[in-house]
Tab-separated table of C-alpha atoms and ligand atoms in Angstrom:
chain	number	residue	atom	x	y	z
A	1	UNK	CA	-7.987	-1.463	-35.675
A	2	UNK	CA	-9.517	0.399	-32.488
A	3	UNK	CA	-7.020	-0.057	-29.061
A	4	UNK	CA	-8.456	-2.675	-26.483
A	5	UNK	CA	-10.427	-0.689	-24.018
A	6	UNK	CA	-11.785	-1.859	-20.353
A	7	UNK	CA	-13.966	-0.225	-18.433
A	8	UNK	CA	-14.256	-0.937	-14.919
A	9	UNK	CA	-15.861	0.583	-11.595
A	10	UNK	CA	-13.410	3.659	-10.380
A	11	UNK	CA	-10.843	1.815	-8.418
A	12	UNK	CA	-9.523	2.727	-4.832
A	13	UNK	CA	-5.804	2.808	-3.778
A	14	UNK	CA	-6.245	1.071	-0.705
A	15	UNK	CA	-2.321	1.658	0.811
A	16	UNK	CA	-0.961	4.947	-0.178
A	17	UNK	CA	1.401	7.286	1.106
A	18	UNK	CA	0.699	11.631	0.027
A	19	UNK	CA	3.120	13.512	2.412
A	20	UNK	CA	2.327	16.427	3.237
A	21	UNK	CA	2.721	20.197	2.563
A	22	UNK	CA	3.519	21.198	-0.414
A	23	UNK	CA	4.120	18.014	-1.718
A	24	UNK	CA	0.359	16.559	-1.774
A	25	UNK	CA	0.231	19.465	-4.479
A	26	UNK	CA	2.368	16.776	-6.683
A	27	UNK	CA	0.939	13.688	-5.329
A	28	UNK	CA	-2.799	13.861	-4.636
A	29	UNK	CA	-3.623	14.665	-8.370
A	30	UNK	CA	-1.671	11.638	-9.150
A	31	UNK	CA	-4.173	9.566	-7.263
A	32	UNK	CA	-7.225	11.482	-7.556
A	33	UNK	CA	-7.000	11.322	-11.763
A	34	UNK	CA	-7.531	7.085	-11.301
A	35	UNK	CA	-8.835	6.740	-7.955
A	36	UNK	CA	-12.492	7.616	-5.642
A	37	UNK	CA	-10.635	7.044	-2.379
A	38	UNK	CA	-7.504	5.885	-1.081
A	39	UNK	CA	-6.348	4.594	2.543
A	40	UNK	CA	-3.808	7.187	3.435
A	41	UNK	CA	-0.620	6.162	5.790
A	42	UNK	CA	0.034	8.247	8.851
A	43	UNK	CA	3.632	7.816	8.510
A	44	UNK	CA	4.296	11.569	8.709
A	45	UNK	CA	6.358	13.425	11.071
A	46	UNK	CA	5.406	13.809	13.998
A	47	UNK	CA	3.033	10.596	13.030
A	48	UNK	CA	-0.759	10.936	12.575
A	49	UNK	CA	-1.656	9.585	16.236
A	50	UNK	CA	-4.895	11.487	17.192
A	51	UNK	CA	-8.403	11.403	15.279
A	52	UNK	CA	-7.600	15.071	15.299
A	53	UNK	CA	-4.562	15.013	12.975
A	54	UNK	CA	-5.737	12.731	11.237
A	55	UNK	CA	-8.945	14.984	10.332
A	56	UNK	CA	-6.572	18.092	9.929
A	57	UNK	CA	-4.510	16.180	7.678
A	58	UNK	CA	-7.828	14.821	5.261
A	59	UNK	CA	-8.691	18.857	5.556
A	60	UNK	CA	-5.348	19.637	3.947
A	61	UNK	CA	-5.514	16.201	1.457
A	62	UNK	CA	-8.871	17.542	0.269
A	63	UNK	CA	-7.406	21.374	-0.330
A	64	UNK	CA	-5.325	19.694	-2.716
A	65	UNK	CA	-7.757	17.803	-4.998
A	66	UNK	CA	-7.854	19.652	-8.393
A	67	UNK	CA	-11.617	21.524	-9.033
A	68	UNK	CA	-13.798	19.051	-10.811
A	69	UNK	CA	-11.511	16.189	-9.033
A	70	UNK	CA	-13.795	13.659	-6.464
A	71	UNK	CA	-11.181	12.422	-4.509
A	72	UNK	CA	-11.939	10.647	-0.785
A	73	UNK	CA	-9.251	10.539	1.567
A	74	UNK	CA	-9.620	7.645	4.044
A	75	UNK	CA	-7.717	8.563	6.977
A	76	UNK	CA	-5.776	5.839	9.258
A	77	UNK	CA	-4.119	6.238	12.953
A	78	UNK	CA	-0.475	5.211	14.020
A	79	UNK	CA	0.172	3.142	16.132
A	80	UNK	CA	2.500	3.669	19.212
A	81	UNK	CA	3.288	2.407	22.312
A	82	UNK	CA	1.456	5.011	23.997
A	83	UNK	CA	-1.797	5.308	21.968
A	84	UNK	CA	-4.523	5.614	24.439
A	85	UNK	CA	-7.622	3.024	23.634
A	86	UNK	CA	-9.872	5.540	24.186
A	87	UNK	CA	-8.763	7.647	21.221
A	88	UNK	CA	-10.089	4.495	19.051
A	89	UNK	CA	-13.887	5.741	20.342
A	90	UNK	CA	-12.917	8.461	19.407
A	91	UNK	CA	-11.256	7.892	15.720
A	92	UNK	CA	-14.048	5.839	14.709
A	93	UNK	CA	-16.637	7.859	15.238
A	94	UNK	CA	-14.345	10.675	13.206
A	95	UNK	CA	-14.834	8.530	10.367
A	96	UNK	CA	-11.023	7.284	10.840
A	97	UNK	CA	-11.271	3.546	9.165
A	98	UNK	CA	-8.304	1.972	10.605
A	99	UNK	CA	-4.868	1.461	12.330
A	100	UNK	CA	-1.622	1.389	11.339
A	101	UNK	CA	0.803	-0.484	12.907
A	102	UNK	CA	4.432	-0.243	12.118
A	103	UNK	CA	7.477	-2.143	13.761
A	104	UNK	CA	9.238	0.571	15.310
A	105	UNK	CA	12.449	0.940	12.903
A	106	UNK	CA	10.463	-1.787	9.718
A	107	UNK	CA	10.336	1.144	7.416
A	108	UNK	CA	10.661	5.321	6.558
A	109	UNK	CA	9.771	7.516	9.789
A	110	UNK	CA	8.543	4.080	12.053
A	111	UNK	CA	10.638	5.161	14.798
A	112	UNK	CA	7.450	6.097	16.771
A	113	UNK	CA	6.014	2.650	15.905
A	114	UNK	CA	5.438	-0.081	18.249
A	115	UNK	CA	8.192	-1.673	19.798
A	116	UNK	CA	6.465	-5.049	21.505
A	117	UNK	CA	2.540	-5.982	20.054
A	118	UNK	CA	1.962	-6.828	24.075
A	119	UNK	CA	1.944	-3.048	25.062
A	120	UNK	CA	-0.665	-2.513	22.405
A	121	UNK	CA	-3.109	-5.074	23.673
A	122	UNK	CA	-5.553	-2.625	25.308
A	123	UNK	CA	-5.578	-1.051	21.790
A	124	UNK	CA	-6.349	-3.655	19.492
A	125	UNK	CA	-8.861	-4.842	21.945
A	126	UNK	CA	-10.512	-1.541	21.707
A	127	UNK	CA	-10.090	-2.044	17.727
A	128	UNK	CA	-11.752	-5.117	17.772
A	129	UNK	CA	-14.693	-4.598	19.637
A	130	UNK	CA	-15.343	-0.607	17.701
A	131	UNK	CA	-14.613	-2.581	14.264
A	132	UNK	CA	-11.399	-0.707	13.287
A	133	UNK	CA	-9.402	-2.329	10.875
A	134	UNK	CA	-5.512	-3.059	11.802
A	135	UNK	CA	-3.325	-2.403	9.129
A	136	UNK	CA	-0.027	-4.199	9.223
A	137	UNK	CA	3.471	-3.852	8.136
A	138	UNK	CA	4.177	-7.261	8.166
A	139	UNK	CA	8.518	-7.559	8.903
A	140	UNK	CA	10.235	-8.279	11.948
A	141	UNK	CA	12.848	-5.863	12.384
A	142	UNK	CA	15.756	-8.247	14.074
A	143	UNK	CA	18.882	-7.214	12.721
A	144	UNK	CA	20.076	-11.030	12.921
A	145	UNK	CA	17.278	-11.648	10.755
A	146	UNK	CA	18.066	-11.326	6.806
A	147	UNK	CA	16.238	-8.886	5.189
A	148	UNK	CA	14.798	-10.803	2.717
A	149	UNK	CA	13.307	-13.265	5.578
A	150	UNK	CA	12.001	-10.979	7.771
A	151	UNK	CA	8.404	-11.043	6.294
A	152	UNK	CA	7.806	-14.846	6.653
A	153	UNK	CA	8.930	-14.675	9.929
A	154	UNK	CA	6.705	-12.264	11.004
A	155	UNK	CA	4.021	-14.446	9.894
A	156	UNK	CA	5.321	-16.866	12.506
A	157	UNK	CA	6.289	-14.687	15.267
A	158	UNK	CA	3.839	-11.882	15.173
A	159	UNK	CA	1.017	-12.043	12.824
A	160	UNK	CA	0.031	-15.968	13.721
A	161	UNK	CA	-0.125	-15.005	17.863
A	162	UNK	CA	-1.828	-11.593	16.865
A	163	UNK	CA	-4.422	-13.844	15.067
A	164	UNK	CA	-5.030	-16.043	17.466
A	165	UNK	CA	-5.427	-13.470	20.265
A	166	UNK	CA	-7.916	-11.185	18.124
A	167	UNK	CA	-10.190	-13.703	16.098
A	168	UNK	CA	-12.647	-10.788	16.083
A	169	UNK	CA	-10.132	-7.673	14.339
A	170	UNK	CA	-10.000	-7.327	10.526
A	171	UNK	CA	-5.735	-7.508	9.813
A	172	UNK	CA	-4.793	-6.148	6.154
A	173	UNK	CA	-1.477	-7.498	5.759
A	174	UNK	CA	-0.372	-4.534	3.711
A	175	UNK	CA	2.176	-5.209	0.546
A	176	UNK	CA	2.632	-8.661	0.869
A	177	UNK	CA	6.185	-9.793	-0.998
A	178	UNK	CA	6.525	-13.344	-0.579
A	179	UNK	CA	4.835	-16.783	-0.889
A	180	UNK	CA	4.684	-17.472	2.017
A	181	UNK	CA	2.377	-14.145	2.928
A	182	UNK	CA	0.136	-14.876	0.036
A	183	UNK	CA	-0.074	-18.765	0.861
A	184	UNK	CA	-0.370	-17.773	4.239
A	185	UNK	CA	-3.621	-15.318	3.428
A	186	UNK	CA	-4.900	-17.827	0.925
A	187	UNK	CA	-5.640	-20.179	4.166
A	188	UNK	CA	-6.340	-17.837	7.158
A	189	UNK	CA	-10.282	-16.794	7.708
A	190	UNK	CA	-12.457	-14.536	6.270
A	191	UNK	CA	-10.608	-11.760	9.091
A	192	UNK	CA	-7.091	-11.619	7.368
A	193	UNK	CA	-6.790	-9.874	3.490
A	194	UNK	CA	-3.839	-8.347	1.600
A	195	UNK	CA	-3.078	-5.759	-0.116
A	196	UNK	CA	-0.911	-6.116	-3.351
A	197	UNK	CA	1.823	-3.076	-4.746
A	198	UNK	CA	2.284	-3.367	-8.362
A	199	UNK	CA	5.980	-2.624	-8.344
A	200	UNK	CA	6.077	-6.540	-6.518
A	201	UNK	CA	3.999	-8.086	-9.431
A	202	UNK	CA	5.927	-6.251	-11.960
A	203	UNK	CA	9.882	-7.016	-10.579
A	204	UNK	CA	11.780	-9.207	-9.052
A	205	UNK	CA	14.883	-8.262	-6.758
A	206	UNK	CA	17.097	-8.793	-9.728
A	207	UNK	CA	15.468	-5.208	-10.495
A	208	UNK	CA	17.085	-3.697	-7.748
A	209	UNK	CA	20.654	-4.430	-9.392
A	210	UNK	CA	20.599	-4.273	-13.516
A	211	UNK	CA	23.236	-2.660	-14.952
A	212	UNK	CA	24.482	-1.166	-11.426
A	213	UNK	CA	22.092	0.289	-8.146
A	214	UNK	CA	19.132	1.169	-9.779
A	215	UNK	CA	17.631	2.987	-6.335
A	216	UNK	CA	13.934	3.962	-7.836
A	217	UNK	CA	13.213	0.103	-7.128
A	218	UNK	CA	13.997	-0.480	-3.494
A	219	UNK	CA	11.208	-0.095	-1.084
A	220	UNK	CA	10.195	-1.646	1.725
A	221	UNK	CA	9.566	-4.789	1.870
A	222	UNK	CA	12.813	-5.010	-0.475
A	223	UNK	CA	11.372	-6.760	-4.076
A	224	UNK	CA	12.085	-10.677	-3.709
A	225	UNK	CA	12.623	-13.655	-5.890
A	226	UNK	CA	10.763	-14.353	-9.152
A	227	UNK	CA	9.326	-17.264	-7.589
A	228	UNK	CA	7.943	-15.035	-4.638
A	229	UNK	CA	6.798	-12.809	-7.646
A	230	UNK	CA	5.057	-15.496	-9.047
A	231	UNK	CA	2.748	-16.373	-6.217
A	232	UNK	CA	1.883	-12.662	-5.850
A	233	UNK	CA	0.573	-12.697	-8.923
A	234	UNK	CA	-1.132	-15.714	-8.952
A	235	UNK	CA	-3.173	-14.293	-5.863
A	236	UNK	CA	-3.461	-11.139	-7.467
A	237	UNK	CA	-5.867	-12.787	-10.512
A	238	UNK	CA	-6.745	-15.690	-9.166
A	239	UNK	CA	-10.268	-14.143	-8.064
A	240	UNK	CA	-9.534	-14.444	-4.147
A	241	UNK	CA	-11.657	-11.569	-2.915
A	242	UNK	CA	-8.743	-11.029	-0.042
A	243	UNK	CA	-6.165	-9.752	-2.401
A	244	UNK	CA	-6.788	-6.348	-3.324
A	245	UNK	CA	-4.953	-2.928	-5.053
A	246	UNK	CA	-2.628	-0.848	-2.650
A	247	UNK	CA	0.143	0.409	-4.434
A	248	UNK	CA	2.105	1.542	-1.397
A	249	UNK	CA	3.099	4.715	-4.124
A	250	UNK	CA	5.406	6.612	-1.564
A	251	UNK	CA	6.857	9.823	-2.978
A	252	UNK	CA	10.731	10.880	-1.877
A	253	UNK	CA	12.465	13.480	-3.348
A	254	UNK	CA	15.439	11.862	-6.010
A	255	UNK	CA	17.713	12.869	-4.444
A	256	UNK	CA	16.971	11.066	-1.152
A	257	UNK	CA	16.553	7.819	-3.406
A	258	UNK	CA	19.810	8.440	-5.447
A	259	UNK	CA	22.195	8.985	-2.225
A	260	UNK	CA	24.450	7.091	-0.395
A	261	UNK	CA	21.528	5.588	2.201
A	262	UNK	CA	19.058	6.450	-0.293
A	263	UNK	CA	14.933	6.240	1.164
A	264	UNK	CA	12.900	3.424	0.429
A	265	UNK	CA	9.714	4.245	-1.779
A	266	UNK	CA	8.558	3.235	-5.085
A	267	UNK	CA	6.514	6.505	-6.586
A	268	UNK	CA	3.601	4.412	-8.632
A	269	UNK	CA	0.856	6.841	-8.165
A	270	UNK	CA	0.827	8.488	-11.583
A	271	UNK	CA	0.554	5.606	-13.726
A	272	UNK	CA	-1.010	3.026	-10.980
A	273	UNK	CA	-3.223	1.597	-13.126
A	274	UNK	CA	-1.857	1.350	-16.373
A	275	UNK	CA	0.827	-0.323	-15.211
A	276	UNK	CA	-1.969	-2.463	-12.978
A	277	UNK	CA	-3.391	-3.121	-16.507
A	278	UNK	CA	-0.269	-4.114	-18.301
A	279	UNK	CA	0.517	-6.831	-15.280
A	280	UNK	CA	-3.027	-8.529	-15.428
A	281	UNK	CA	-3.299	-8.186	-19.383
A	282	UNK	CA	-0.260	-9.829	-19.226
A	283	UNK	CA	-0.945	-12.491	-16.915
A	284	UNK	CA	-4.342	-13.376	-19.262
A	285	UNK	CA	-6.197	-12.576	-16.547
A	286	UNK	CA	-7.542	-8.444	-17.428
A	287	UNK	CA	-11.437	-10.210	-16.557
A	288	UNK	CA	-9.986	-10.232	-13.157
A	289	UNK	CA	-8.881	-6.435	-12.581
A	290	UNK	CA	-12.343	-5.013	-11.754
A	291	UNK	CA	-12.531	-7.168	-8.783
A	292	UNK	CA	-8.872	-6.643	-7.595
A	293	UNK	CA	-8.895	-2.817	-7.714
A	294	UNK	CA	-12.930	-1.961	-7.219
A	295	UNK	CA	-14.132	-4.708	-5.714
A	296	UNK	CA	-12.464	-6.440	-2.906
A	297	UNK	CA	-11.300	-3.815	-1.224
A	298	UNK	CA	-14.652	-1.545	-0.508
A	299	UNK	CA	-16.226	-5.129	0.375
A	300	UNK	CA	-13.228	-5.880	2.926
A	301	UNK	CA	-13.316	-2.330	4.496
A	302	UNK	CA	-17.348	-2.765	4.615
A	303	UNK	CA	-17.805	0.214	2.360
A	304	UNK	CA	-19.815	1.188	-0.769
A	305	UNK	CA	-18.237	-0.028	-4.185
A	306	UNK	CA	-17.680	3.134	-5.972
A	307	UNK	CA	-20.690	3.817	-9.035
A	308	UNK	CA	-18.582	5.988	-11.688
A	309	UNK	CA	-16.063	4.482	-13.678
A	310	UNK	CA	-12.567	4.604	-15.395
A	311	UNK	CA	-11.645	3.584	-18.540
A	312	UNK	CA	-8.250	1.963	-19.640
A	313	UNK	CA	-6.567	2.011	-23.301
A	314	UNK	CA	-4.220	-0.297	-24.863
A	315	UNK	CA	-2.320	2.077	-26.295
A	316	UNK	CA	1.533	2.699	-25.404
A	317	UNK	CA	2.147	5.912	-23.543
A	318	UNK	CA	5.750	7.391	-22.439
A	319	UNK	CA	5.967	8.119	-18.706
A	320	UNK	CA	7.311	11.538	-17.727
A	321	UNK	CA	10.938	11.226	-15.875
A	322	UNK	CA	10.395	13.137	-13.412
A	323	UNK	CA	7.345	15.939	-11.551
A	324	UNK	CA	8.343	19.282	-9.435
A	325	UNK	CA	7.800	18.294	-6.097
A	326	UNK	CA	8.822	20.913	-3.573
A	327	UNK	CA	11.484	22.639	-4.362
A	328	UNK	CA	12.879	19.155	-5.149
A	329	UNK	CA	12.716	16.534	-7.808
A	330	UNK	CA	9.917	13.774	-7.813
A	331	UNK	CA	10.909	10.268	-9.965
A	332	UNK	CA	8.202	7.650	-10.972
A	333	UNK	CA	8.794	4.484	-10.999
A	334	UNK	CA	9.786	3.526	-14.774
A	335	UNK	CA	10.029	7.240	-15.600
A	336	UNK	CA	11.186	7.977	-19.126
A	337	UNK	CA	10.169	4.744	-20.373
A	338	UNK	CA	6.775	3.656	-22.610
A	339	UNK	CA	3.679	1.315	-20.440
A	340	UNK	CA	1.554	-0.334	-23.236
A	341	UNK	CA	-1.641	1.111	-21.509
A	342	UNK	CA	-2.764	4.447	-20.666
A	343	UNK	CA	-5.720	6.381	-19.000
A	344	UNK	CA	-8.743	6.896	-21.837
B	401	DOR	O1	9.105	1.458	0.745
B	401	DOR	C1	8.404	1.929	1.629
B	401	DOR	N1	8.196	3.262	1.717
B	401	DOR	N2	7.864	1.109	2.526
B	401	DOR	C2	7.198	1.579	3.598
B	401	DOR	O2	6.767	0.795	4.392
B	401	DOR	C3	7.093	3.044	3.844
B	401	DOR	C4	7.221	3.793	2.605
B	401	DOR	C5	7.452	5.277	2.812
B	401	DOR	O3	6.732	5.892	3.625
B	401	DOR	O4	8.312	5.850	2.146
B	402	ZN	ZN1	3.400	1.910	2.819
């Protein structure tokens, strides 16, 4: 008997890290091989702060797309304390689609990220009114706070105020982890969508610690409960037009992951949407996918859907353990093992 097939409308990786140097020589094929475009995080260092980084850096994204490859790089600012709101005049107009801002400390090179929302005011007022999406990483970064709670208390302490004060600014709330983010989503306005990895429909925290420290499967925000799981996925193919694909893919070499403070980063890019597949065939739900990965996202962002296509197979495929990357070592999540689906 033939393999199930599905056809859909190219997707777009709408949260995705690609480094940079020699490195997007690894990475960008990854993405470009399944995806037309791809929000790209300006978590480098020094941090993408300026509309002219961030077009230097899509200059050296697109010198890396394979020939015959389309690949569109959508380029995003970081935010810092000291971001002038003029430079968001300035971005847009670039063609820069949104904002980034990071908790200073949340996550991997947020140092330069904002340390109080308040100072930042005169920014997201400037986003608002040019139409500049704010991208959020959505965790308080308290110490006091437990890891695993600092999420849903951002909701409460951050995101809710934020909200309240910009009723006019489109807020991704970027890799949502819990329930209480995707119930949260599920009955905010038309202003407030999230994007979904698919390491956090795929695991559950228990992940994290089978068989001893399994480091390939901590990111940031950590993997939760199976009941957090659970409502993830339920958003994910429930046909809510605010939940859409970012798989957060974020390359570090293994031996940063496998070390004694090892990096947190899940590398998904290379088999994004297989594994995508497997998690919504899975769920009963593969009708949904299209809209997920192709749909919601462009229509969010205000963009064109994308008019070529990809094409899935139900067919089992073995992962490659590990890609050159640098001079270094590059492991994808569930390396080494078989995904029941596969790129036609
Ligand atoms: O796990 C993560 N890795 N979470 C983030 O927020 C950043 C990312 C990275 O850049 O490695
Ligand atoms: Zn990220």
């Amino acid at each position: 008997m033939a393999p199930l097939t599905l056809t859909i409308t190219r997707p777009d990786d709408w949260h995705l890290h690609l480094r940079d140097g020699s490195a997007l020589n690894t990475v960008v094929p990854h993405t470009a091989s399944q995806f037309a475009r791809a929000i790209v995080m300006p978590n480098l260092k020094p941090p993408v702060t300026t509309a002219a980084l961030a077009l230097e850096y899509q200059q050296r994204i697109l010198d890396a797309v394979p020939a015959g490859m389309q690949f569109e790089p959508l380029m995003t600012l970081y935010l810092t304390d000291n971001i002038n709101p003029a430079e968001i005049a300035i971005a847009k107009a670039a063609g820069v689609v949104a904002a980034k801002l990071y908790p200073a400390g949340a996550t991997t090179n947020s140092d330069a990220g904002v340390t109080d929302i308040k100072k930042i005011y005169p920014v997201l007022e400037a986003m608002q009114k040019h139409g500049m999406l704010l991208l959020v990483h959505g965790e308080v970064t308290n110490q006091d706070i437990d890891l695993f709670d600092r999420e849903a208390v951002f909701i409460d302490q951050h995101l809710e105020p934020l909200r309240r004060d910009f009723p006019g600014l489109k807020i991704v709330f970027e890799h949502i982890t819990t329930q209480e983010a995707a119930q949260y989503v599920q009955e905010a306005n038309e202003n407030l969508a999230a994007t979904l990895t698919v390491h956090h429909l795929m695991f559950n925290r228990n992940a994290i610690f089978t068989g001893g420290i399994r480091p390939h499967y901590y990111c940031l925000p950590v993997l939760k409960r199976e009941k957090h799981r659970l409502a993830l996925l339920q958003a994910a193919t429930s046909g809510d037009a605010r939940f859409f694909l970012g798989t957060d893919s974020a390359p570090h070499a293994a031996q940063l992951k496998e070390h004694s403070s090892g990096c947190a980063g899940c590398y998904t890019a290379p088999a994004a949407m297989a594994m995508y597949a497997q998690v919504f065939a899975n769920a009963g739900a593969l009708h949904q996918l299209e809209a997920f990965a192709s749909f919601n996202g462009a229509d969010f962002y205000g963009l064109a859907r994308n008019r070529s296509t990809l094409t899935l197979v139900q067919e089992d495929e073995m992962q490659p353990e590990s890609y050159p990357y640098a001079d270094a070592q590059l492991k994808p999540l569930l390396g080494g093992q078989t995904l029941s689906w596969r790129l036609a």
